[in-house]
Coordinates of C-alpha atoms in Angstrom, one line a residue:
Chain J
X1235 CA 153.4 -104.1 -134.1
X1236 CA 156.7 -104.5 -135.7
X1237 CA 159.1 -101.7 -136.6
X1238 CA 159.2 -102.6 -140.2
X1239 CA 155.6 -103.4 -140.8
X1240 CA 155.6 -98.7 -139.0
X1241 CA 153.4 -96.5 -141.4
X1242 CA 155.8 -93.8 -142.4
X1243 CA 153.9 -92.1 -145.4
X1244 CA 149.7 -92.5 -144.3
X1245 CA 148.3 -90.7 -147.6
X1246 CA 150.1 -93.6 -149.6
X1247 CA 150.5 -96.3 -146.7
X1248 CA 154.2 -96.6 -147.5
X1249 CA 155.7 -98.5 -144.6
X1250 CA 159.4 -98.1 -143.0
X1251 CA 161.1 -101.4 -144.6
X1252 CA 159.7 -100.2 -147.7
X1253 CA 161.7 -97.1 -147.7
X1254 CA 164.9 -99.0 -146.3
X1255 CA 164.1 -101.3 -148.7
X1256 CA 164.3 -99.1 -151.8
X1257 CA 166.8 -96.4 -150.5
X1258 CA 169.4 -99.5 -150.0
X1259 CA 168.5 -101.4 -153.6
X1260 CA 168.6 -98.3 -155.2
X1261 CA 171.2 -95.7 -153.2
X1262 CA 168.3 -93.4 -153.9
X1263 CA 168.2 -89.7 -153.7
X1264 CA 165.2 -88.0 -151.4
X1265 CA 163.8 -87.3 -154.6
X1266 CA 164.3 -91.0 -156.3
X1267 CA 163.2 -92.4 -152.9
X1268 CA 159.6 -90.6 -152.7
X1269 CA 158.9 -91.8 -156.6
X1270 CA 160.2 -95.0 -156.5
X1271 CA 158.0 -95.6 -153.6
X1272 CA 154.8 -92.4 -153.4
X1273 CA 156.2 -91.6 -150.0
X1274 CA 155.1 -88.1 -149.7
X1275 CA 152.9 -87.5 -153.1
X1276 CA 149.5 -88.2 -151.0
X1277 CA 146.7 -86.1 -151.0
X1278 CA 148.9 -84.2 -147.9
X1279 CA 151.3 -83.3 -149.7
X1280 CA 153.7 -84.9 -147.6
X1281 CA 153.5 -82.5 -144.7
X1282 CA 154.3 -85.4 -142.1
X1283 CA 156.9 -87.8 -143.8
X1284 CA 158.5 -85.8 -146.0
X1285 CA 161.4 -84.9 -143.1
X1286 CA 161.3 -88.9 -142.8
X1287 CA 161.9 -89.7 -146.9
X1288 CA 164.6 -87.2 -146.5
X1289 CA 166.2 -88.7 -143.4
X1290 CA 166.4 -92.5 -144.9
X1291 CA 168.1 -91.0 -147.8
X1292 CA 170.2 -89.5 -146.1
X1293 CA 171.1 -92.1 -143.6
X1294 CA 171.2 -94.8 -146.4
X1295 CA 170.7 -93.6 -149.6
X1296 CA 173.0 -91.1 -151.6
X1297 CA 174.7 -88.1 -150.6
X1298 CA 172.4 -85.2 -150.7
X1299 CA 173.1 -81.8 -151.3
X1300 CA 173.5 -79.1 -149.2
X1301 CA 172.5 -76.0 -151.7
X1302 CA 169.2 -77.4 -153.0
X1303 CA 165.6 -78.3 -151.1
X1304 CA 166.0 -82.4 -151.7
X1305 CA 162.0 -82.4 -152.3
X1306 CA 160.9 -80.2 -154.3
X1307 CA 158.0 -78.0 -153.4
X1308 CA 155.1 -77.3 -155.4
X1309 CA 152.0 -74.7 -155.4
X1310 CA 149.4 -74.9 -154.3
X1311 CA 151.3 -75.8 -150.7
X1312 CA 147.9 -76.1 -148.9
X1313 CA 144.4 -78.0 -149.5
X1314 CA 142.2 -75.7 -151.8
X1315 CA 138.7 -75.9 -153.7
X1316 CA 139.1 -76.5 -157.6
X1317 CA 137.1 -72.8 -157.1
X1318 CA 139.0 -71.2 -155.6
X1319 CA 141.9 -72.7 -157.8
X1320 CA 139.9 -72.0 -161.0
X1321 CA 138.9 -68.7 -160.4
X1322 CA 135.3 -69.4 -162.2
X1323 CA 133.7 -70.0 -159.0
X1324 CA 133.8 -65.9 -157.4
Chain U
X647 CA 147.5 -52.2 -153.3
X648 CA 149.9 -52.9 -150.2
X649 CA 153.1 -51.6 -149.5
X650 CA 154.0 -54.6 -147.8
X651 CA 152.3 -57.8 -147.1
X652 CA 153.5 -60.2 -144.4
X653 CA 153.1 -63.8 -144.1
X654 CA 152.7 -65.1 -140.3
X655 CA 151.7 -62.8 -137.1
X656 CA 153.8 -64.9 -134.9
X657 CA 156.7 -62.3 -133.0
X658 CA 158.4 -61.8 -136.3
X659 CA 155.6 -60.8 -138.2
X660 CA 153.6 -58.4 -135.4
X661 CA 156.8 -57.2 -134.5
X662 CA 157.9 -56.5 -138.7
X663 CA 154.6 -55.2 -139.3
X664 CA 154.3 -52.5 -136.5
X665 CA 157.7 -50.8 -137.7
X666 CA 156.7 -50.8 -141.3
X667 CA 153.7 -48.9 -140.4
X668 CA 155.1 -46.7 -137.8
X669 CA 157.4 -46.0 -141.1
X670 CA 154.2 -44.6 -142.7
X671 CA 153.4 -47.7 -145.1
X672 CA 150.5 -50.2 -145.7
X673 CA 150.5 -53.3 -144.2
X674 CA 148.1 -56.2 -144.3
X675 CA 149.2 -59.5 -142.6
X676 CA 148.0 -62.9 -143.4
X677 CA 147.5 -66.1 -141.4
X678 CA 146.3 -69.3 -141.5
X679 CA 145.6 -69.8 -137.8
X680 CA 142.8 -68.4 -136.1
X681 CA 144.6 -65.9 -133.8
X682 CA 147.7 -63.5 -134.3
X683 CA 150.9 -64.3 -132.5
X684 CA 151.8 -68.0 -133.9
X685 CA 153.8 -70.2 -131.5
X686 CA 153.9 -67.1 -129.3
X687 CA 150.5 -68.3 -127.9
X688 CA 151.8 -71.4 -126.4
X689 CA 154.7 -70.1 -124.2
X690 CA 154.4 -69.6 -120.7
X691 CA 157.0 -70.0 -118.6
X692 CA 159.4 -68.1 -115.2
X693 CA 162.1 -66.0 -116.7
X694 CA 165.8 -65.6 -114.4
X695 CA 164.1 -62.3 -113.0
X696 CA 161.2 -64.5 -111.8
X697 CA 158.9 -62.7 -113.4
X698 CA 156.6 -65.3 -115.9
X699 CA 156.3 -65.1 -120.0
X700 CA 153.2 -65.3 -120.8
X701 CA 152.6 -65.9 -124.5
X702 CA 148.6 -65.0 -124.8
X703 CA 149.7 -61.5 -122.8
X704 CA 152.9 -60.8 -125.4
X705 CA 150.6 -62.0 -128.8
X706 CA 147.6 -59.8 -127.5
X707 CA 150.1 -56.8 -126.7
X708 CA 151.7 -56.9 -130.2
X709 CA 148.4 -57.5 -132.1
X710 CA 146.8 -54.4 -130.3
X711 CA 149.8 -52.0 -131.4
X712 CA 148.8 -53.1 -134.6
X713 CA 145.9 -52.3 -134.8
X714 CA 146.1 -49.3 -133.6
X715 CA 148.7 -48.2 -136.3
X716 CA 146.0 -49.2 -138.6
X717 CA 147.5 -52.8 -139.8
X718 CA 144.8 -55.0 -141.7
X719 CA 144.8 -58.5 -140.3
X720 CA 143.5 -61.5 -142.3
X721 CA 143.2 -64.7 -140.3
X722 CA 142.5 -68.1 -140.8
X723 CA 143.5 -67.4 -144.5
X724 CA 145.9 -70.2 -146.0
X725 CA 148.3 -69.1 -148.7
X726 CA 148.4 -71.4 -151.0
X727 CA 150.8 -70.0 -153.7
X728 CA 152.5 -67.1 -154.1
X729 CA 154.4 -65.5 -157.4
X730 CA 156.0 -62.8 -159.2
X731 CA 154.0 -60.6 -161.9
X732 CA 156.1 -58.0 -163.1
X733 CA 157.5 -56.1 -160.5
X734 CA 154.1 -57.4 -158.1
X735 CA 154.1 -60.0 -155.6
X736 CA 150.9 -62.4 -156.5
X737 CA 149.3 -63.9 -153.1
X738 CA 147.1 -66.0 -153.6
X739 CA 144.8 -67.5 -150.5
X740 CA 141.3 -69.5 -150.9
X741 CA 139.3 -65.9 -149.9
X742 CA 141.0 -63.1 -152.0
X743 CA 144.3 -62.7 -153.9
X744 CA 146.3 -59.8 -153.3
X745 CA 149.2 -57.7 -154.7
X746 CA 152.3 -56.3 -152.9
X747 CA 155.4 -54.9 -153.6
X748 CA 156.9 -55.8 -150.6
X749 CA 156.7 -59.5 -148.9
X750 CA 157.4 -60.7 -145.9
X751 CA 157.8 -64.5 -145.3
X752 CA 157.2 -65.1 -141.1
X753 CA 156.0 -68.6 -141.3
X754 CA 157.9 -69.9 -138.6
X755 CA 158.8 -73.5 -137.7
X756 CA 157.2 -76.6 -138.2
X757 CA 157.5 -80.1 -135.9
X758 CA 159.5 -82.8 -137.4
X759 CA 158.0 -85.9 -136.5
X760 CA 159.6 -89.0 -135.0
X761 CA 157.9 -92.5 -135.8
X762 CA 157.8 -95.4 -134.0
X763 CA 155.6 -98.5 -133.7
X764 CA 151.8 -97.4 -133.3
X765 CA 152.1 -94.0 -133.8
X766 CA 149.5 -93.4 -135.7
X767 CA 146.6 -94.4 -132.8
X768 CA 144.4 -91.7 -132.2
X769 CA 145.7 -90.2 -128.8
X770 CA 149.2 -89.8 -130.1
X771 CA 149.9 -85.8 -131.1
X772 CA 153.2 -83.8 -131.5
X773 CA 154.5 -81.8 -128.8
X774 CA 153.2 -78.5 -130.1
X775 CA 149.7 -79.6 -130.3
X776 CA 149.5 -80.9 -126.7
X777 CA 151.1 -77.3 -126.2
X778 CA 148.0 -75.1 -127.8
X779 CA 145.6 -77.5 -126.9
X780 CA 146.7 -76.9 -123.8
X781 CA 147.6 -73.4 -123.6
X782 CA 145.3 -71.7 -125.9
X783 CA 142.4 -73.7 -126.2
X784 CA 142.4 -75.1 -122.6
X785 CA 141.8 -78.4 -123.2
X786 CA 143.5 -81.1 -121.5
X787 CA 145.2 -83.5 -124.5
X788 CA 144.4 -86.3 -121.5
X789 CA 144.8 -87.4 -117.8
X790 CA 148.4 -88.8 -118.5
X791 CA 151.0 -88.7 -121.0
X792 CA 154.5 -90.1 -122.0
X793 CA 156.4 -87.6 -124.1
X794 CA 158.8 -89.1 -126.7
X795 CA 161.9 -87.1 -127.0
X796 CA 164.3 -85.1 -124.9
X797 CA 164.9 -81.8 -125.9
X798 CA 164.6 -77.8 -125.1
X799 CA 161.1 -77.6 -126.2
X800 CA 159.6 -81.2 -124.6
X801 CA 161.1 -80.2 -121.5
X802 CA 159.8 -76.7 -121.3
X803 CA 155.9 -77.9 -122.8
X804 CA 156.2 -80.8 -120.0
X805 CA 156.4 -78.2 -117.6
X806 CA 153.5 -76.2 -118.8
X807 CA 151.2 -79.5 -119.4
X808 CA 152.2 -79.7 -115.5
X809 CA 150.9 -76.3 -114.7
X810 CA 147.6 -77.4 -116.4
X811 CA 147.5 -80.4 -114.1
X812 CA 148.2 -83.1 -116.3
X813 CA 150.2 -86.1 -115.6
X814 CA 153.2 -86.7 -117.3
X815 CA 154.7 -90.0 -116.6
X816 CA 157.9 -89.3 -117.6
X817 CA 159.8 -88.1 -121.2
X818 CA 162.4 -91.0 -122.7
X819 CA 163.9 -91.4 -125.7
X820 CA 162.5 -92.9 -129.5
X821 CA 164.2 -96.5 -130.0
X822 CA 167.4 -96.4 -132.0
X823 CA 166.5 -96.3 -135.8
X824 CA 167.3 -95.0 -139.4
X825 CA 165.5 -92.0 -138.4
X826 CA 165.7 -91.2 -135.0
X827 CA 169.7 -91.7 -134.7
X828 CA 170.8 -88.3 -132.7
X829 CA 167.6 -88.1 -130.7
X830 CA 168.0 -92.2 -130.1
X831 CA 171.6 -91.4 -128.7
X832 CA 171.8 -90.9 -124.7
X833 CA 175.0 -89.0 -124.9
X834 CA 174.0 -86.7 -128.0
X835 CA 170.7 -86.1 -126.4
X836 CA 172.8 -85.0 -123.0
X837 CA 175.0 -83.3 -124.9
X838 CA 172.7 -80.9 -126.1
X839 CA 170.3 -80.8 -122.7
X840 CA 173.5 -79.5 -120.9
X841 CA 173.1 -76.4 -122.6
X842 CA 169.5 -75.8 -121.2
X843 CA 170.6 -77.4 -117.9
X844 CA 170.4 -73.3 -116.3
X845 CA 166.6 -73.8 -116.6
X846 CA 166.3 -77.1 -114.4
X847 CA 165.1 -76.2 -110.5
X848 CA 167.1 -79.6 -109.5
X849 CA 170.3 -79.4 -108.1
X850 CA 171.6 -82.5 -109.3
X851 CA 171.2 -81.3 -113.2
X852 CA 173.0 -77.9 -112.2
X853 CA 175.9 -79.0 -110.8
X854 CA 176.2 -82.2 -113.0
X855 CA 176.4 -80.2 -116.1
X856 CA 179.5 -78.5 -114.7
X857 CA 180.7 -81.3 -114.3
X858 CA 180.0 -82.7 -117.4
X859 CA 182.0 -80.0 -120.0
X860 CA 184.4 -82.6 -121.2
X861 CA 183.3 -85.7 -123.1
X862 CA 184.8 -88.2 -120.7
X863 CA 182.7 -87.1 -117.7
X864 CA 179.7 -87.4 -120.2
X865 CA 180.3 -90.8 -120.9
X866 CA 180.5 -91.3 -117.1
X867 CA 177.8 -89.2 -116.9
X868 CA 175.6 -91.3 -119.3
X869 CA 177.0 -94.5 -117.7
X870 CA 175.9 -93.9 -114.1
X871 CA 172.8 -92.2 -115.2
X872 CA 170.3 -93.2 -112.6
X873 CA 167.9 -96.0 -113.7
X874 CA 165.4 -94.3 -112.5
X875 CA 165.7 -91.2 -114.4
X876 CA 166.6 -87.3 -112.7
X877 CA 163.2 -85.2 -112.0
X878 CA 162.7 -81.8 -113.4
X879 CA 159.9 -80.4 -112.0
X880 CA 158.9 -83.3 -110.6
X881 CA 158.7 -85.3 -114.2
X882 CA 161.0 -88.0 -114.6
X883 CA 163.3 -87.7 -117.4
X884 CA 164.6 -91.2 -118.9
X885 CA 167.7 -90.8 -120.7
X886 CA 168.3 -94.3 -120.7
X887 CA 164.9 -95.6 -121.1
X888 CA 163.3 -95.5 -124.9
X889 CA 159.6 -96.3 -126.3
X890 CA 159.8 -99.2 -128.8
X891 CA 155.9 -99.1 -129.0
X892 CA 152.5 -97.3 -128.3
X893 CA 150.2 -100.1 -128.4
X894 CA 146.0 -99.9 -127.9
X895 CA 143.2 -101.4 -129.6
X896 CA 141.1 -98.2 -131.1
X897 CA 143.8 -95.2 -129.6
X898 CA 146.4 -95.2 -127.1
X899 CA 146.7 -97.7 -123.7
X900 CA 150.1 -97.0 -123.2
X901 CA 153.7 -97.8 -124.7
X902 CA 156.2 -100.3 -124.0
X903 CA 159.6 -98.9 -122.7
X904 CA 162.8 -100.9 -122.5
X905 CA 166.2 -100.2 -120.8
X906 CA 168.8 -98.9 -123.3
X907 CA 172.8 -99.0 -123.4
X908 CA 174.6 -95.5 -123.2
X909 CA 174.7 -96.2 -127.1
X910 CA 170.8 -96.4 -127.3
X911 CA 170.7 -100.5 -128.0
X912 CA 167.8 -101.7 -126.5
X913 CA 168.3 -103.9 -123.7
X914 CA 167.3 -107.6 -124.3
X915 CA 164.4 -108.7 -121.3
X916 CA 164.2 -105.0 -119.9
X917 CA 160.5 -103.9 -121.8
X918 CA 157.8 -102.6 -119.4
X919 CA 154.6 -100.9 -119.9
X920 CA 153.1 -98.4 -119.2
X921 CA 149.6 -97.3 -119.1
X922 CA 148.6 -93.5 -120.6
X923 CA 146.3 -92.1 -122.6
X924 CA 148.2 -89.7 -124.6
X925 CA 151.9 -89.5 -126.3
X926 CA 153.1 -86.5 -127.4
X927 CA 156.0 -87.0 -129.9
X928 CA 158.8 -84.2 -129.9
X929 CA 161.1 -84.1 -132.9
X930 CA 162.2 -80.8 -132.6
X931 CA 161.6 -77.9 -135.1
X932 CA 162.8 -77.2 -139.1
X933 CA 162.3 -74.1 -140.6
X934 CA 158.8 -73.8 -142.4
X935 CA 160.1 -72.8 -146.0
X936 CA 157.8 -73.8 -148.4
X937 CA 157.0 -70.4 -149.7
X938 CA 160.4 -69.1 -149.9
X939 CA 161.2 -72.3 -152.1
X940 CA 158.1 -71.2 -155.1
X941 CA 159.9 -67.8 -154.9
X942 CA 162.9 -69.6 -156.5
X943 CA 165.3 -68.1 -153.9
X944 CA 168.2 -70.1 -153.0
X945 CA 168.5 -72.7 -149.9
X946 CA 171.4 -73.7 -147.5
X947 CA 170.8 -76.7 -145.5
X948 CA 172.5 -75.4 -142.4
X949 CA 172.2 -77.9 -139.4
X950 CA 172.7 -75.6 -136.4
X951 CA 169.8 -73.3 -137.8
X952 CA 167.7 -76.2 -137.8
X953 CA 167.4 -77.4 -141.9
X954 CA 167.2 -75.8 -144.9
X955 CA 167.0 -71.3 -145.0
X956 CA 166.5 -69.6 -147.2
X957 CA 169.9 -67.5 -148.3
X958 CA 169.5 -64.4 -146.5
X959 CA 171.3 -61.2 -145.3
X960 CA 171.7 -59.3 -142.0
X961 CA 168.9 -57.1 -143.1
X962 CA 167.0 -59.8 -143.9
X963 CA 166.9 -60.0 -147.3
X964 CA 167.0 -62.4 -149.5
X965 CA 168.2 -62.0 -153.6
X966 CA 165.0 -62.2 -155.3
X967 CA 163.6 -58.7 -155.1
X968 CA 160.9 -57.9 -152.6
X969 CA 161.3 -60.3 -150.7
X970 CA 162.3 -60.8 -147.4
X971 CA 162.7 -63.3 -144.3
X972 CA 162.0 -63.0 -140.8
X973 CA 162.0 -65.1 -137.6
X974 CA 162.3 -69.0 -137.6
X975 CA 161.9 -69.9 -141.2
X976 CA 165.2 -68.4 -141.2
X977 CA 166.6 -70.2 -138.3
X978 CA 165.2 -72.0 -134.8
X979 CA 165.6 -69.5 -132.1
X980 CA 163.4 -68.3 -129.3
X981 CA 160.5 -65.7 -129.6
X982 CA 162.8 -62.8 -128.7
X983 CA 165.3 -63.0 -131.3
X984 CA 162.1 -63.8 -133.7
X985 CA 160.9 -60.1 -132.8
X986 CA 164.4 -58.7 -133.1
X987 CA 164.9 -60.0 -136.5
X988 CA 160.8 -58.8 -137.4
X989 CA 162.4 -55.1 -136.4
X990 CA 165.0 -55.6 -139.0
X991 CA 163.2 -56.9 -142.2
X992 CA 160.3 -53.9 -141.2
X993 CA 163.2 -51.0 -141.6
X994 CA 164.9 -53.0 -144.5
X995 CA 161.4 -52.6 -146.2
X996 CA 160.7 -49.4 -145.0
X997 CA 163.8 -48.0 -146.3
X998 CA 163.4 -50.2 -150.0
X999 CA 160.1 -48.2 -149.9
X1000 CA 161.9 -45.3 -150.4
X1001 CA 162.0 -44.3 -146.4
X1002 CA 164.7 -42.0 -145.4
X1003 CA 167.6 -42.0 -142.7
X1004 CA 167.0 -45.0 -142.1
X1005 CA 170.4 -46.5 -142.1
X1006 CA 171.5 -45.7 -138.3
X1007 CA 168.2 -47.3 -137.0
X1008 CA 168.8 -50.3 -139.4
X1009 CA 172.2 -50.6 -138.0
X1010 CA 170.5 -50.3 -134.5
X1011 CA 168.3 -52.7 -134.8
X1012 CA 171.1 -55.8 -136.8
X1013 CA 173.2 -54.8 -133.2
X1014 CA 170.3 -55.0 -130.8
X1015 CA 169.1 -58.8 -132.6
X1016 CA 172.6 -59.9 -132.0
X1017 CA 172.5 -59.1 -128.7
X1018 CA 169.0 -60.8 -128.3
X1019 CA 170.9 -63.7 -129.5
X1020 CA 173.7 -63.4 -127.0
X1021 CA 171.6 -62.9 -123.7
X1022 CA 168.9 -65.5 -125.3
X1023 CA 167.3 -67.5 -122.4
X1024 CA 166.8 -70.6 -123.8
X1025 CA 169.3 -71.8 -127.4
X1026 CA 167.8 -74.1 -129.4
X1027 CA 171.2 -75.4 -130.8
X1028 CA 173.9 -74.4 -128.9
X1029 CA 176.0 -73.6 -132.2
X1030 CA 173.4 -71.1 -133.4
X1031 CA 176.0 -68.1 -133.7
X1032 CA 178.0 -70.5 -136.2
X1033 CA 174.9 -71.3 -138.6
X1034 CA 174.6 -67.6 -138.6
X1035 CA 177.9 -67.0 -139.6
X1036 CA 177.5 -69.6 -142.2
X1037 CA 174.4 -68.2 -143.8
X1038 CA 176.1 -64.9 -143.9
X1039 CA 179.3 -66.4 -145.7
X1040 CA 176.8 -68.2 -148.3
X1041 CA 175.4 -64.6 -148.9
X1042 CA 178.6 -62.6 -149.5
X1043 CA 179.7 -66.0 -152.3
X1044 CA 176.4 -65.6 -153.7
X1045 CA 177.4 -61.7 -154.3
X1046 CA 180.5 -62.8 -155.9
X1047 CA 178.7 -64.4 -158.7
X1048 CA 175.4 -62.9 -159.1
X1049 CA 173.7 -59.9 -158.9
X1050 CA 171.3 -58.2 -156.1
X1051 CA 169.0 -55.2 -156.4
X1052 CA 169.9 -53.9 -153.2
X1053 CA 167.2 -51.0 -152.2

């Protein structure tokens, strides 16, 4: 297998050229990197890649700063049941 | 109704929640793992005394004392959001929700992963899962494994996976990319390893690193670094070697490894493999913040602690009300410091709980975790003292311009 053909993000099978790709075209933030390609917005949450996304940014991308989270997190932070969610369900 | 509800039972967490209810309050804490004590349960290893660390012993010690003061545990519980209702912390989790004045975040660390060609075979894990499944679960991960980066954790789990009787054919370095650039580099990845170099039973790796304080002997140092690798405990470590792929039809046969220059470029003609049946990929840790960040607390992203922290203080506090840090998620360090810093936020809470006199044992305790620090076995980044000072100087600008409810 070839480096650039690597699976980087699996929930959204977003490969490693792909993310050069677009960080390059673009100068891309963390942020502007993960929607221009769905890198991290899987059914995981990004748990695995997202400290990839953020690396390519930073490596080739735009600056990124120091004082904010570069990807944003959002509740809920872990798998749960539309239930449990809902509240209906207890 | 809690007085305090903490979020982890690593050592930060056991260690915070024991003092807040030898202080009298109510303390329930939450995890998502099955057992209490966290990355606690995977450590085992000889201390300078020569007396052994056993992690299962320390977690079950902590947990006990605990218990016994009357601390309600709830495990295997995710937390899946947590939020601010009136003056009331709001934790949710997929059993129960529950209120608190006072919350703790102890969520630790998490493994940053390093990719490269094929790493998604079934067979290849991070470090710290070949670590519990090891140590806790006592299940071999396989019959022999290659470990994919060089650092103070890899080295230390490589050990233990040897203790367990599982081959390790050797640790080398991720090929040279966008991503892996520091952990790619020979002489960064030496760099840092000289730090731990105390720890190595080899006599070659203790006197080299005296030798090897000034950057001209490292590049020497990398240059004439045996082909071969230098054993440490017997498992050969391959600064100069790196795996450009883990290849196998349905999981993993092995992984191709190829000579590299003291700059990390893979050398042309050099590839080998080499057959295993597990890879363990070690990427180092980041702070696990994710619960901090739906607080809306502020972040620093402060390399030597490891990534982004929440802003915190001594006391380990942080500026939105009630809330408080403790142990890894506001910095990598070792299991010690972890329980020093638990000490802390439990008298910081016990005293915002309206808990008296508390001030000399506070002061106590900030002096003891800095000296924790200090005589620290193993240092995760050599410049830790420096991210420390940094976080601190981000708290006392964030005073200048905004406003804390202290106690």
């Amino acid at each position: 297998m070839r480096e650039s053909e690597m699976i980087i993000c699996r929930c959204e099978e977003v490969t490693y050229q792909e993310l050069l790709d677009t960080a390059i075209t673009y100068s891309c933030s963390a942020r502007e990197l993960k929607l221009r390609t769905r890198a991290g917005m899987g059914y995981c949450g990004g748990r695995t890649c997202r400290s990839i996304v953020d690396q390519v940014a930073k490596q080739v991308g735009s600056e990124q700063s120091k004082k904010n989270i570069s990807l944003k997190y959002q509740a809920p932070i872990r798998p749960v049941n539309f239930v449990d969610l809902g509240g209906e369900g207890k | 109704m809690n007085n305090v509800i903490i979020i982890g039972s690593g050592p930060a967490g056991l260690t915070a929640a024991i003092t807040c209810a030898q202080k009298g309050l109510e303390v329930s804490v939450i995890d998502e793992y099955m057992k209490p004590g966290g990355r606690l349960l995977g450590q085992l290893y000889e201390q300078p005394d020569g007396s052994w660390w056993n992690g299962i012993n320390e977690s079950k010690k902590l947990f006990q004392q605990a218990v016994n003061l009357g601390v309600q545990f709830y495990l295997e519980t995710p937390v899946f959001n947590i939020e601010k209702k009136d003056s009331l912390w709001v934790v949710y989790t997929d059993k129960e929700t529950f209120q608190t004045t006072n919350l703790l975040l102890a969520t630790g660390a998490a493994e940053a992963p390093v990719p490269i060609p094929g790493w998604t075979l079934p067979g290849v894990m991070s470090i710290g899962a070949a670590q519990i499944m090891t140590n806790v679960h006592r299940v071999k991960p396989g019959n022999r494994g290659l470990i994919i980066g060089i650092n103070v954790l890899s080295s230390a789990i490589a050990m233990e996976l040897k203790l367990a009787g599982v081959d390790i054919a050797c640790l080398a370095l991720p090929k040279n990319n966008q991503i892996t650039h520091e952990s790619a580099h020979p002489k960064k990845v030496l760099d840092s390893l000289l730090h731990v170099a105390h720890m190595a039973p080899s006599t070659f790796v203790k006197l080299g690193s005296k030798l090897m304080k000034n950057n001209f002997m490292k590049e020497l140092g990398v240059t004439f670094y045996p082909r071969n690798g230098v054993k440490m405990w017997d498992i050969p470590i391959q600064l100069k070697k790196a795996v450009i792929e883990i290849y196998g039809e349905q999981e993993v046969e092995g992984v191709t490894i190829a000579s590299i220059s003291s700059k990390g470029e893979v050398i042309e003609g050099s590839e080998e493999n080499i057959a295993v049946d597990f890879v363990c990929i070690a990427g180092g840790l980041y702070p696990l913040a994710e619960l901090a960040a739906l607080t809306g607390c502020p972040f620093h992203y402060i390399e030597e602690l490891g990534g982004y922290v929440p802003l915190h203080n001594e006391q380990m506090m942080t500026p939105v009300e009630g809330l408080f840090v403790a142990g890894n998620i506001t910095g990598i360090e070792g299991a010690k410091v972890a329980a020093a810093q638990g000490k802390i936020a439990g008298l910081s809470i016990a005293k915002r709980s309206g808990k008296h006199q508390l001030d000399e044992d506070l002061k106590d305790a900030v002096q003891q975790g800095a000296d924790t620090r200090k005589n620290a076995y193993i240092q995760f980044h050599p410049e830790v003292d420096s991210g420390r000072r940094r976080i601190q100087e981000e708290w006392e600008e964030y005073l200048v311009n905004n406003t804390v409810q202290f106690f």
